[in-house]
CSV table of C-alpha atoms in Angstrom, one decimal:
chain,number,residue,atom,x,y,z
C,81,UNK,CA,118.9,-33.2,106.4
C,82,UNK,CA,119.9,-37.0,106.0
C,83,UNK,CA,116.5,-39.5,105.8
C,84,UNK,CA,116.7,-40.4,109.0
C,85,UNK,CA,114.7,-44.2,108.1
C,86,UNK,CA,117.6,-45.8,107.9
C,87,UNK,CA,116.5,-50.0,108.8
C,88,UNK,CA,117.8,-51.7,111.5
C,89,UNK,CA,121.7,-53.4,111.1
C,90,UNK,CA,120.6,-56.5,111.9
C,91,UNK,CA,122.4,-57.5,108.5
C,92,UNK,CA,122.4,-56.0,105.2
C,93,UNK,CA,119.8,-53.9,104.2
C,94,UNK,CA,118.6,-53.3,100.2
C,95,UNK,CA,117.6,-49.9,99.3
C,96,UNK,CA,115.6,-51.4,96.6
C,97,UNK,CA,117.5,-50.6,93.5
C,98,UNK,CA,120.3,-52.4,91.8
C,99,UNK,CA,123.7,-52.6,90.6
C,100,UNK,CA,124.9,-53.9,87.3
C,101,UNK,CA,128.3,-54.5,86.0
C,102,UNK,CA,128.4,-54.7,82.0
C,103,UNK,CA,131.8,-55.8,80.0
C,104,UNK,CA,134.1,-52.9,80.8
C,105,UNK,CA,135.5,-53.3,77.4
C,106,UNK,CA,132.4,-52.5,75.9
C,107,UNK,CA,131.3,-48.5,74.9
C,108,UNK,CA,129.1,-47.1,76.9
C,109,UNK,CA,126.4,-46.2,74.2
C,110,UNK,CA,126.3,-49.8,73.4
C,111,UNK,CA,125.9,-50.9,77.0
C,112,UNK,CA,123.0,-48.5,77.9
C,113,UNK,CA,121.2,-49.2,74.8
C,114,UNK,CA,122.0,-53.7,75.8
C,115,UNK,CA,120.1,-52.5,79.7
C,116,UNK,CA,117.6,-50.6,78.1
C,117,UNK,CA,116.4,-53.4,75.4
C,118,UNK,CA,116.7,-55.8,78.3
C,119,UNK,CA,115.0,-53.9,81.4
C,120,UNK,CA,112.6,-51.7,79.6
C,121,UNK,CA,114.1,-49.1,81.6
C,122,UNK,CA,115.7,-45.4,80.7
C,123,UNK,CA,119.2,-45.2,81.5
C,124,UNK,CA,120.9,-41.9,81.6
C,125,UNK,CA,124.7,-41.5,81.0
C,126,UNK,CA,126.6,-39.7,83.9
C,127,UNK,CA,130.2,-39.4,82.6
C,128,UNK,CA,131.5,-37.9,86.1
C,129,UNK,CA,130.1,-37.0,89.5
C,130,UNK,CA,131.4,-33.8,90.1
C,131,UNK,CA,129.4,-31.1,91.5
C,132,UNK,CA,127.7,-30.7,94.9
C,133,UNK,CA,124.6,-33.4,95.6
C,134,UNK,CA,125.2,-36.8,93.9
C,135,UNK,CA,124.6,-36.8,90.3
C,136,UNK,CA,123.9,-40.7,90.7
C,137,UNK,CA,120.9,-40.1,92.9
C,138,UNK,CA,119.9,-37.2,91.3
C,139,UNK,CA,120.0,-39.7,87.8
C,140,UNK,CA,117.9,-42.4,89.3
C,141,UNK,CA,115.1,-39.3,90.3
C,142,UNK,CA,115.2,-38.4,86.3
C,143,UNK,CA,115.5,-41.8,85.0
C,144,UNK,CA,115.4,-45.7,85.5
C,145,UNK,CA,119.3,-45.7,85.9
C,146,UNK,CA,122.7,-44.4,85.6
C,147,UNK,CA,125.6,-45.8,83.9
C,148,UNK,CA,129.0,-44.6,85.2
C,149,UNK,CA,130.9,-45.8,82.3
C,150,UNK,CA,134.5,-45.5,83.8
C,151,UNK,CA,133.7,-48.4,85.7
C,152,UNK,CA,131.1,-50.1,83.5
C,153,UNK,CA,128.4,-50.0,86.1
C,154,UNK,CA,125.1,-49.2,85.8
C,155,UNK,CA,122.2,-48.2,88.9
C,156,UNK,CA,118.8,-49.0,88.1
C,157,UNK,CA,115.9,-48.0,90.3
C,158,UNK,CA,113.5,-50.5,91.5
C,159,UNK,CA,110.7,-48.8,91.1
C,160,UNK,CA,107.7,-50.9,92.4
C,161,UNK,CA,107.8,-54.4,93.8
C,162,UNK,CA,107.2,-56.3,90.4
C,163,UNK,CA,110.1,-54.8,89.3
C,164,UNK,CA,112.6,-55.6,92.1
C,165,UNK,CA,111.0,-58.9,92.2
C,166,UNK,CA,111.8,-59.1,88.4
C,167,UNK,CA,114.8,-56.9,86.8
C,168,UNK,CA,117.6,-59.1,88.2
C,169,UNK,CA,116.2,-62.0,86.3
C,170,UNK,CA,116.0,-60.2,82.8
C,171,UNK,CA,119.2,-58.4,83.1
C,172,UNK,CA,121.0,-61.2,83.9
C,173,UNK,CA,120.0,-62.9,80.6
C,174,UNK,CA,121.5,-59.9,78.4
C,175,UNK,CA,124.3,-60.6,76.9
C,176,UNK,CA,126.3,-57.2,78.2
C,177,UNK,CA,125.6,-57.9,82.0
C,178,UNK,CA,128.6,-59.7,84.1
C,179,UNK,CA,126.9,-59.4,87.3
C,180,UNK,CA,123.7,-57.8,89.0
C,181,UNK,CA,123.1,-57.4,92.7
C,182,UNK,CA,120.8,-55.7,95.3
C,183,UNK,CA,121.9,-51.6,96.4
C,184,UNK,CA,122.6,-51.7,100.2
C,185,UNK,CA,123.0,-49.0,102.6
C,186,UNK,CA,126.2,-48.2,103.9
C,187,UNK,CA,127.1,-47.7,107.4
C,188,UNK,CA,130.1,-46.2,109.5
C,189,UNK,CA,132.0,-48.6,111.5
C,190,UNK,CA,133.2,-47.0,114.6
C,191,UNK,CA,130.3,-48.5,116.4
C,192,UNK,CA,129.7,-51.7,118.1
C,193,UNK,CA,125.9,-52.7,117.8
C,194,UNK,CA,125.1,-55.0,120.5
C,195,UNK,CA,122.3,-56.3,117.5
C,196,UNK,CA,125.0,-58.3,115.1
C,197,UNK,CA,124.7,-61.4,117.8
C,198,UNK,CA,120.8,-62.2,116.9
C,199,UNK,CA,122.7,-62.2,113.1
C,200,UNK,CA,125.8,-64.3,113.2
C,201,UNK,CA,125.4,-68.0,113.5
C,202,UNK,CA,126.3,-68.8,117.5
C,203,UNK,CA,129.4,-70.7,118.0
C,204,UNK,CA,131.7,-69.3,115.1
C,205,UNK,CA,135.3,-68.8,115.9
C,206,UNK,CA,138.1,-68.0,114.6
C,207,UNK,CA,139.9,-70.3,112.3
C,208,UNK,CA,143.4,-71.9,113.0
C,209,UNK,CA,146.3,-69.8,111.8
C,210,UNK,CA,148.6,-72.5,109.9
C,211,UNK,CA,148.5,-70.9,106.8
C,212,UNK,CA,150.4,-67.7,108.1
C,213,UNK,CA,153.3,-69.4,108.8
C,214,UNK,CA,154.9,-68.3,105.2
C,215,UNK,CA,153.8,-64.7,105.2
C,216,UNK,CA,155.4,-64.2,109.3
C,217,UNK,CA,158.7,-65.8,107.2
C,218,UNK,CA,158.9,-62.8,105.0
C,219,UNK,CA,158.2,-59.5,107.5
C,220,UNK,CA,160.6,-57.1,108.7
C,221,UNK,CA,162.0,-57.8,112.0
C,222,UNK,CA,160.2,-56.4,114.9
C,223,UNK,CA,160.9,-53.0,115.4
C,224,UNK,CA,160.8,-51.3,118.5
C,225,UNK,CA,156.9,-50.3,119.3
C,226,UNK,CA,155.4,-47.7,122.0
C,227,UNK,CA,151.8,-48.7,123.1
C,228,UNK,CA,152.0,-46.4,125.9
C,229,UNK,CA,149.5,-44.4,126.8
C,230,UNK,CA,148.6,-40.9,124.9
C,231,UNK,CA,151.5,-38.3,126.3
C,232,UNK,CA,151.8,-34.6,125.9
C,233,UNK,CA,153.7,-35.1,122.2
C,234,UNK,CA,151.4,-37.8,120.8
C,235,UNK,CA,149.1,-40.2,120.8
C,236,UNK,CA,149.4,-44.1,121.2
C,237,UNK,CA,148.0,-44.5,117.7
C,238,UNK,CA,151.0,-42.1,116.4
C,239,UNK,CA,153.7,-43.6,118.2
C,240,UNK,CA,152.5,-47.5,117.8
C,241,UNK,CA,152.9,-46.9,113.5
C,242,UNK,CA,156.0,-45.3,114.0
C,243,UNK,CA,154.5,-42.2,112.7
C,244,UNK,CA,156.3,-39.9,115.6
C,245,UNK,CA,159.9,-41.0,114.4
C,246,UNK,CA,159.4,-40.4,110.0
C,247,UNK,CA,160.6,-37.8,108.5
C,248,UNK,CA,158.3,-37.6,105.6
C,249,UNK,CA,154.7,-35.9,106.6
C,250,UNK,CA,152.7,-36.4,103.3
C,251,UNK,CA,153.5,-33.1,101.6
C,252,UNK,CA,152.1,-33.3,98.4
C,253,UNK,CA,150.4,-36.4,99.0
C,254,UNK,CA,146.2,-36.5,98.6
C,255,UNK,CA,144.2,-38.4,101.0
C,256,UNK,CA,140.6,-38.6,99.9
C,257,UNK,CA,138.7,-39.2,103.1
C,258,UNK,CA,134.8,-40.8,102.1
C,259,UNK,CA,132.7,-40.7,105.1
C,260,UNK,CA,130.4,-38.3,106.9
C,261,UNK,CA,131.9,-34.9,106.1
C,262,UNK,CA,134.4,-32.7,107.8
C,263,UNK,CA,134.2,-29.9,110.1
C,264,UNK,CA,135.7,-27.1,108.1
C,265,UNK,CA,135.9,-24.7,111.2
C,266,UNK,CA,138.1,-26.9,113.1
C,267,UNK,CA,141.0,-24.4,114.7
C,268,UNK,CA,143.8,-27.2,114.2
C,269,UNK,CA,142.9,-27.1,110.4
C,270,UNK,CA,143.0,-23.1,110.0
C,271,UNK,CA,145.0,-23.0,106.9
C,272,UNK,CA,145.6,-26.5,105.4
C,273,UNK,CA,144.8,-27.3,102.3
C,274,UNK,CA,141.0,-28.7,102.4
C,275,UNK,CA,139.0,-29.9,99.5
C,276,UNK,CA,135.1,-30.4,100.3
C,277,UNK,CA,132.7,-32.2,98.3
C,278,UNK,CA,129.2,-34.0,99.5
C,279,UNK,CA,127.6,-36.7,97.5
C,280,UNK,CA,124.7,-36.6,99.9
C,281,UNK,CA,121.6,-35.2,98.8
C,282,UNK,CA,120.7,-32.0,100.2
C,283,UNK,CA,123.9,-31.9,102.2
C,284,UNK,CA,127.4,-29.9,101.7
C,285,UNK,CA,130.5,-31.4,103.0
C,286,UNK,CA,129.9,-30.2,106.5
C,287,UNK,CA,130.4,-32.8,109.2
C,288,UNK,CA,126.8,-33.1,110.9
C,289,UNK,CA,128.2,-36.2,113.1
C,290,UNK,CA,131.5,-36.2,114.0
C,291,UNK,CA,133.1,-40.0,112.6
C,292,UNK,CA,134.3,-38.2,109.3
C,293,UNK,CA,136.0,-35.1,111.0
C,294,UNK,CA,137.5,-37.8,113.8
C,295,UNK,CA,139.0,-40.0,110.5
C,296,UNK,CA,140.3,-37.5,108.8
C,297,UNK,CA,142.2,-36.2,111.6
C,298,UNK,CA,143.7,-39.3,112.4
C,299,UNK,CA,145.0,-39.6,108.9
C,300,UNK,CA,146.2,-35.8,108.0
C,301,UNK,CA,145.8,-33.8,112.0
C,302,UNK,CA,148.6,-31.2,112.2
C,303,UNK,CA,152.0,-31.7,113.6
C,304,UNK,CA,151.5,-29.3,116.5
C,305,UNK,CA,148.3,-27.7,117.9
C,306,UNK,CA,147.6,-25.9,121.4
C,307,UNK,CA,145.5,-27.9,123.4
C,308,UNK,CA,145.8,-31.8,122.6
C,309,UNK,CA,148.8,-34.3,121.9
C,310,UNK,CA,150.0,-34.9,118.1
C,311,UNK,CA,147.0,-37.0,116.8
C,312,UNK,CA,147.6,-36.9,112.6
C,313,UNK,CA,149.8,-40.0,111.2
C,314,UNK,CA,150.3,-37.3,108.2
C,315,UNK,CA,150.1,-34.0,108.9
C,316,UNK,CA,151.1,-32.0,105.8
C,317,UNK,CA,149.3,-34.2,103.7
C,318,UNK,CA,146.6,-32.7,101.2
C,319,UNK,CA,142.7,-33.3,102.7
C,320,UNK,CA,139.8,-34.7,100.3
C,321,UNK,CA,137.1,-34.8,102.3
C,322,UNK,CA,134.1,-36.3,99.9
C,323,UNK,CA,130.9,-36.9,102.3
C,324,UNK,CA,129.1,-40.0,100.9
C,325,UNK,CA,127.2,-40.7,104.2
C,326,UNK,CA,124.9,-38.3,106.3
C,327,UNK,CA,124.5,-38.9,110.1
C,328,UNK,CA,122.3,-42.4,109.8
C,329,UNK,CA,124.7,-44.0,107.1
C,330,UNK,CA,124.0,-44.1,103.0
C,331,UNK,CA,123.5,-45.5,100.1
C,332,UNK,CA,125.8,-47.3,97.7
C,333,UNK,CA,125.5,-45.3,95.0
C,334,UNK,CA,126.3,-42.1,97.1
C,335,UNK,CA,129.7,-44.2,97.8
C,336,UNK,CA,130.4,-45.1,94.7
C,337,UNK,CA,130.0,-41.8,93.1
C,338,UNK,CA,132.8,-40.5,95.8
C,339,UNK,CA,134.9,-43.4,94.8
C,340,UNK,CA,135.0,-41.9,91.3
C,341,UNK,CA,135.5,-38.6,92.1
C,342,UNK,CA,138.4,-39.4,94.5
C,343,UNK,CA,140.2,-41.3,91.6
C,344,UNK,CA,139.4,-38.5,89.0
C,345,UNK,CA,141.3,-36.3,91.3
C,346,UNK,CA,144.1,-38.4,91.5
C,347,UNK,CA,144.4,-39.1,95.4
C,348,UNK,CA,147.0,-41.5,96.2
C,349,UNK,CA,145.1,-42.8,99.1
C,350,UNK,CA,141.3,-43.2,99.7
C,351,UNK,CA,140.2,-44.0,103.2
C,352,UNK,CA,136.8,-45.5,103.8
C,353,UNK,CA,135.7,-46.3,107.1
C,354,UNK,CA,132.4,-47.4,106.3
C,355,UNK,CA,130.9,-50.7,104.6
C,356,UNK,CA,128.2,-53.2,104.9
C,357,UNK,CA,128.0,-56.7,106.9
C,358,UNK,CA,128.8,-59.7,104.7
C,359,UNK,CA,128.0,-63.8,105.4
C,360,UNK,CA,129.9,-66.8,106.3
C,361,UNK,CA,131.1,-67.7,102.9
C,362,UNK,CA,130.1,-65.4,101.3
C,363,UNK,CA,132.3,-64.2,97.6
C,364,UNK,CA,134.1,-61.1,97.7
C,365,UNK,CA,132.1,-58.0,96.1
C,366,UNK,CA,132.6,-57.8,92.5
C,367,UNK,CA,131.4,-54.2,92.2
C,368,UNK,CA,134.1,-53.1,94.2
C,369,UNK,CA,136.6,-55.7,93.5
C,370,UNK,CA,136.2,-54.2,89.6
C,371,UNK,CA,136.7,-50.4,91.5
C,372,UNK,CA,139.7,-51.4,93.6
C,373,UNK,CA,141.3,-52.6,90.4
C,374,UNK,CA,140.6,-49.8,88.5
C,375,UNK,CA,142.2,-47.4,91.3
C,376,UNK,CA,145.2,-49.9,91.6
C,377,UNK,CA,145.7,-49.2,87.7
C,378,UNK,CA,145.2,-45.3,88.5
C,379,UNK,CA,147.1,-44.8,90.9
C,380,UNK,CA,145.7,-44.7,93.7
C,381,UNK,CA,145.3,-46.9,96.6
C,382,UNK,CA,141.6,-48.2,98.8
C,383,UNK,CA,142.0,-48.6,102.4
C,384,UNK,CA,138.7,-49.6,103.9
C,385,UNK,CA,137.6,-50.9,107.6
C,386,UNK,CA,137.4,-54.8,108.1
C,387,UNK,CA,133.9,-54.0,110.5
C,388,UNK,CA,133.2,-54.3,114.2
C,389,UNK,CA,130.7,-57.0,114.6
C,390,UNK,CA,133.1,-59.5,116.2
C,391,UNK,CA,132.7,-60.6,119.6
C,392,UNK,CA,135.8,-62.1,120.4
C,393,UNK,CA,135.5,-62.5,124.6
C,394,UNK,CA,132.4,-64.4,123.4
C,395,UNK,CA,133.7,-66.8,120.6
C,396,UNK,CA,132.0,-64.1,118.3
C,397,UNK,CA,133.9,-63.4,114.7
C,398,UNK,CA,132.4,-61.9,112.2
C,399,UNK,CA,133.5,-61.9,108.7
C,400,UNK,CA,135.4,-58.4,106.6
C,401,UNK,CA,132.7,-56.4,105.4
C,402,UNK,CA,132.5,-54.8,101.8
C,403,UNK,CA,134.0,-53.1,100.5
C,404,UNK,CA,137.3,-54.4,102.4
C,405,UNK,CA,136.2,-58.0,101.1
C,406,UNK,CA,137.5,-57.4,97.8
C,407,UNK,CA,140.3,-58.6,96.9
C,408,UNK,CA,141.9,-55.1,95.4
C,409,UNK,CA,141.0,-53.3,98.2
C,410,UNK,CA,143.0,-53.2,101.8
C,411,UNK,CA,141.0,-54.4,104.9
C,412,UNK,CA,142.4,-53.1,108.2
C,413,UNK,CA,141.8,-54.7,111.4
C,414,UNK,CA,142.1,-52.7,115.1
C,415,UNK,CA,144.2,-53.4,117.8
C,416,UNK,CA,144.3,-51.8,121.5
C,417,UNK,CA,147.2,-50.5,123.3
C,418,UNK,CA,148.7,-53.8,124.5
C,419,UNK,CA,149.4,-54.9,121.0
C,420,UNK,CA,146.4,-57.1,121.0
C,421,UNK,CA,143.1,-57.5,118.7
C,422,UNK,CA,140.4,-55.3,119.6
C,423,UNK,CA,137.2,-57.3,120.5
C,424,UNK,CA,135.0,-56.4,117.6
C,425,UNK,CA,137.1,-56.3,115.4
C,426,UNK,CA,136.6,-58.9,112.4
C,427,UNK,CA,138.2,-61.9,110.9
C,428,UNK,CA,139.8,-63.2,107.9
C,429,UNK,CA,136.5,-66.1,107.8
C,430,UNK,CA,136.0,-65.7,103.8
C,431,UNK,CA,138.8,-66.3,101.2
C,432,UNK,CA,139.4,-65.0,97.7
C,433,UNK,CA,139.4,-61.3,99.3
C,434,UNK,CA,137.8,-61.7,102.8
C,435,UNK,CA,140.9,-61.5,104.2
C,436,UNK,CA,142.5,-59.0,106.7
C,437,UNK,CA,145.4,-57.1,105.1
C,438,UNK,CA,146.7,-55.4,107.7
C,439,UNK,CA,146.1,-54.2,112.0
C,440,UNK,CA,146.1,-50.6,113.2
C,441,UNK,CA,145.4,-48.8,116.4
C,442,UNK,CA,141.3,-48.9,116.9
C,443,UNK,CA,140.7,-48.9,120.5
C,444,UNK,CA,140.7,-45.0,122.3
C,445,UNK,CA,141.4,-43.2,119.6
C,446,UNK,CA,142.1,-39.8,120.3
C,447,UNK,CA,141.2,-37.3,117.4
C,448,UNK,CA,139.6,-34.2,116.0
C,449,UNK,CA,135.6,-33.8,116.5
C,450,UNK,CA,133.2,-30.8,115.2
C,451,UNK,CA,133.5,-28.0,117.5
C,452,UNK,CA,132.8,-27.2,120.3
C,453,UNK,CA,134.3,-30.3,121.6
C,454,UNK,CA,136.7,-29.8,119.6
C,455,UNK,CA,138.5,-33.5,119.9
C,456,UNK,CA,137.1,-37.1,121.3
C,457,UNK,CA,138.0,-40.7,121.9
C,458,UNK,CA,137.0,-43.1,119.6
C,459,UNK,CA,136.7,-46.8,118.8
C,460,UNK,CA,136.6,-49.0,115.8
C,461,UNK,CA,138.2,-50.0,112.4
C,462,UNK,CA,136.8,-46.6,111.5
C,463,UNK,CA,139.9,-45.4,113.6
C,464,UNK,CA,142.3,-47.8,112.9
C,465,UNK,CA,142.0,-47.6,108.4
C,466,UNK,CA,143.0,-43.7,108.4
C,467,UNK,CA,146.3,-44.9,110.6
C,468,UNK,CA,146.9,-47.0,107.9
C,469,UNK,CA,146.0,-44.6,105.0
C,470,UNK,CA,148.0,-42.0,106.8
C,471,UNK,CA,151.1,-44.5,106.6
C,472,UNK,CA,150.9,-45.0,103.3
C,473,UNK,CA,151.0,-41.2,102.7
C,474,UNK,CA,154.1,-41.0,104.0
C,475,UNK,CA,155.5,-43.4,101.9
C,476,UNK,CA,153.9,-42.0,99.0
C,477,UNK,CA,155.5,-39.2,99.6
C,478,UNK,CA,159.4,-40.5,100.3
C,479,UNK,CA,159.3,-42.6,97.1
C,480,UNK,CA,157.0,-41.3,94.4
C,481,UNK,CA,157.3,-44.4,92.5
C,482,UNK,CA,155.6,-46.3,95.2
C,483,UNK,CA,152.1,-45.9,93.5
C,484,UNK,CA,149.2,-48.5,93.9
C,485,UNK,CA,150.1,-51.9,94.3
C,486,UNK,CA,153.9,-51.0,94.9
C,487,UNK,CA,152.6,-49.0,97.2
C,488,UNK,CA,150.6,-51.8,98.9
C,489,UNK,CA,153.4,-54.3,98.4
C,490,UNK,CA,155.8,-51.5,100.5
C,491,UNK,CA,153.3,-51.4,103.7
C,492,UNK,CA,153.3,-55.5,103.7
C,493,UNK,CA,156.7,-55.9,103.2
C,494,UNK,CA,157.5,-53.3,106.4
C,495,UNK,CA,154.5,-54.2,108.7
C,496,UNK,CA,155.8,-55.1,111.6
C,497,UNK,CA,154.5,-59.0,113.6
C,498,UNK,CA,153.5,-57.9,116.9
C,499,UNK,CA,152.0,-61.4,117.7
C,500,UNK,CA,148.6,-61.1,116.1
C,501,UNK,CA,146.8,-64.4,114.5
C,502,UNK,CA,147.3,-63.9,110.4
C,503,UNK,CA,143.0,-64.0,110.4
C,504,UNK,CA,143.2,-61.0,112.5
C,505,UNK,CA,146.0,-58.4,111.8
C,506,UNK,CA,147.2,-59.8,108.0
C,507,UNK,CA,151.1,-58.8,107.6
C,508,UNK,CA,150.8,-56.6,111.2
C,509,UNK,CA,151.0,-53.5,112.3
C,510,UNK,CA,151.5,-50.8,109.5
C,511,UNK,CA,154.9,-48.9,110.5
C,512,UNK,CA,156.0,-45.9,109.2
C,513,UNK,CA,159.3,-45.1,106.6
C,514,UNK,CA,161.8,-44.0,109.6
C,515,UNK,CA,164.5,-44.0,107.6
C,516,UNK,CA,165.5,-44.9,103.7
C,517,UNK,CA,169.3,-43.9,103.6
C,518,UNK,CA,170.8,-42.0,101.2
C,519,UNK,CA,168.2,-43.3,98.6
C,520,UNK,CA,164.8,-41.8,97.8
C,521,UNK,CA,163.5,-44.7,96.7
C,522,UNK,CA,161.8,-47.5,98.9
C,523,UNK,CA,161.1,-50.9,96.9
């Protein structure tokens, strides 16, 4: 089972170890040798994380570190105090090392922790909108929307992304879904085409909590099924489930690692509801601003929750968390079903990356859950980033070009202005391709 010590979310929490980013450019022989001159520590090579039960963790129990070279990143163990007290100074004076930075523990974000208002700073608001004004010039016009309540055929979520009225489904298209697992035995999944792989130590893929099995269904549920409404934004779309967290959250590394694997395999979309708090001012994540681009380069495009440790009814906003604070990675924001920002849901306060790229449905969620209770309402920008990863399926699949950043570019270009502040919802509400003509392709 997961450690269940997880610390307090107060704020971000180190794990005690550290992460190094060396000059991608460079060969990875070259850099391990540069880390161990520098730290005096071993660094073992892992050239992929395949396999069940993190490689990365298991590396740092054999050695000092781990150097995933397709990324040019290196995780070093902090061994005892001294050394976390001293390692980032003497790596940052070698001449291979970019940047070097605490390991922090990784959270899901479907949960609203009364806790975060002892952390933010009292009084912060939202910022004025006046630099939105050119990005509302260039968006579709307004389609018709459907925040109704769930009905027999769908859910509010489905219907408010336009899901309910697109042709395409995401045949053929992989979703690689990093969170807490998936439950396997679900009946509306008999028959799909699943792919299970944990990165948690000691863990398979099975869904011990519930959040991963209740994302996943949002973005790939099945059309039809006997007992609730249509829930899945794509439902013939290929499942990656890749658990990086156990029931109490994870570590970085055990992220990462699924990152890698989810590119290796080609997914067109990964969907990460999960992350870590981030300050007022502070700079978008370099670690995974370096990953987003590489994906974007791949192939494949990040979608990742913008966090839920706003209070808006009290003047509370809180800033994107990472990994959605990079600048190469989307950050998705939740609205309820009146159109209208959810109350924890975070704000464009940091630039360079801390932005919100787009809003999707986050408040009652309705969506698959380990049996026996077999489906459940959720809330969050844990629910709202697999309605926009399921989106983007679909349009993967109706124009195969749209790849990456073409792909990215088609969501913004079609997301539809349903009144919400730029800080807020980005370009809007994600809607899905409804209809493309005679032509195949979208851009």
């Amino acid at each position: 089972m997961t450690d269940k010590s997880f610390p307090d979310m107060s704020g971000p929490s180190e794990t005690g170890d550290l992460l190094v980013l060396v000059d991608p450019e460079a060969k990875a022989t070259a850099s391990i040798k540069a880390l161990e001159s520098a730290s005096g520590t071993k660094i073992a090579a892992a050239t992929d994380f395949s396999g069940q039960g993190a490689t990365a963790a298991q590396g740092l129990d054999d050695a000092d570190g781990v150097f995933v070279e397709r990324f040019g990143l290196a995780m070093i163990r902090g061994r005892s105090a001294d050394a976390r007290a001293e390692l980032p100074g003497v790596l940052r004076r070698a001449s291979a090392v970019q940047h070097v930075r605490p390991e922090y523990y990784m959270h899901a974000t479907d949960t609203v922790r009364e806790r975060y208002e002892s952390w933010v700073r009292d009084g912060l608001r939202l910022l004025a909108d006046g630099a939105g004004n050119a990005l509302r010039a260039e968006r579709m016009p307004e389609p018709e929307i459907d925040f109704s309540t769930d009905n027999v055929a769908s859910t509010w979520g489905v219907r408010a992304v336009r899901a309910d009225l697109s042709p395409y489904s995401g045949r053929g298209i992989k979703i690689a879904v990093l969170d807490t697992g998936f439950d396997f035995q679900h009946p509306d999944f008999v028959g799909r085409n699943l792919y299970g792989e944990s990165f948690v130590p000691g863990e398979t893929a099975q869904d011990l909590d519930g959040h991963g099995t209740h994302c996943a269904g949002t973005a790939a549920g099945p059309l039809a099924h006997d007992q609730a409404p249509r829930y899945g934004v794509a439902p013939e779309a290929d499942l990656v489930i890749l658990k990086v967290l156990g029931n109490n959250g994870g570590r970085e590394n055990w992220v990462i690692a699924g990152m890698q694997r989810a590119i290796d395999l080609n997914c067109e979309v990964l969907s990460m509801s999960l992350g870590r708090r981030v300050g007022i001012g502070e700079d978008p994540d370099p670690v995974y601003e370096r990953i987003g681009q590489i994906a974007l380069a791949s192939g494949s495009l990040i979608v990742a929750a913008a966090g839920n440790d706003s209070r808006r009814h009290r003047g509370i906003v809180a800033p994107v968390n990472a990994p959605a604070n990079a600048p190469s990675i989307i950050a998705v924001g939740a609205i309820d079903d009146r159109g209208r920002i959810a109350n924890f849901s975070n704000g464009g306060l940091n630039d360079d990356g801390g932005e919100v790229n787009f809003c999707a449905p986050g408040v009652d969620i309705a969506s698959a859950y380990p049996m026996p209770r077999r489906y459940e309402n959720l809330n969050g920008t844990s629910m709202a980033t697999p309605h926009v990863a399921g989106v983007a399926a679909l349009y993967a699949e109706a124009d195969p070009s749209l790849r990456g950043r073409r792909l990215w570019e088609v969501l913004r270009r079609r997301a539809a202005d349903i009144g919400v502040p730029i800080r807020a919802g980005g370009a809007g509400l994600v809607q899905a391709p409804v209809s493309f003509g005679s032509s195949r392709h979208v851009a």
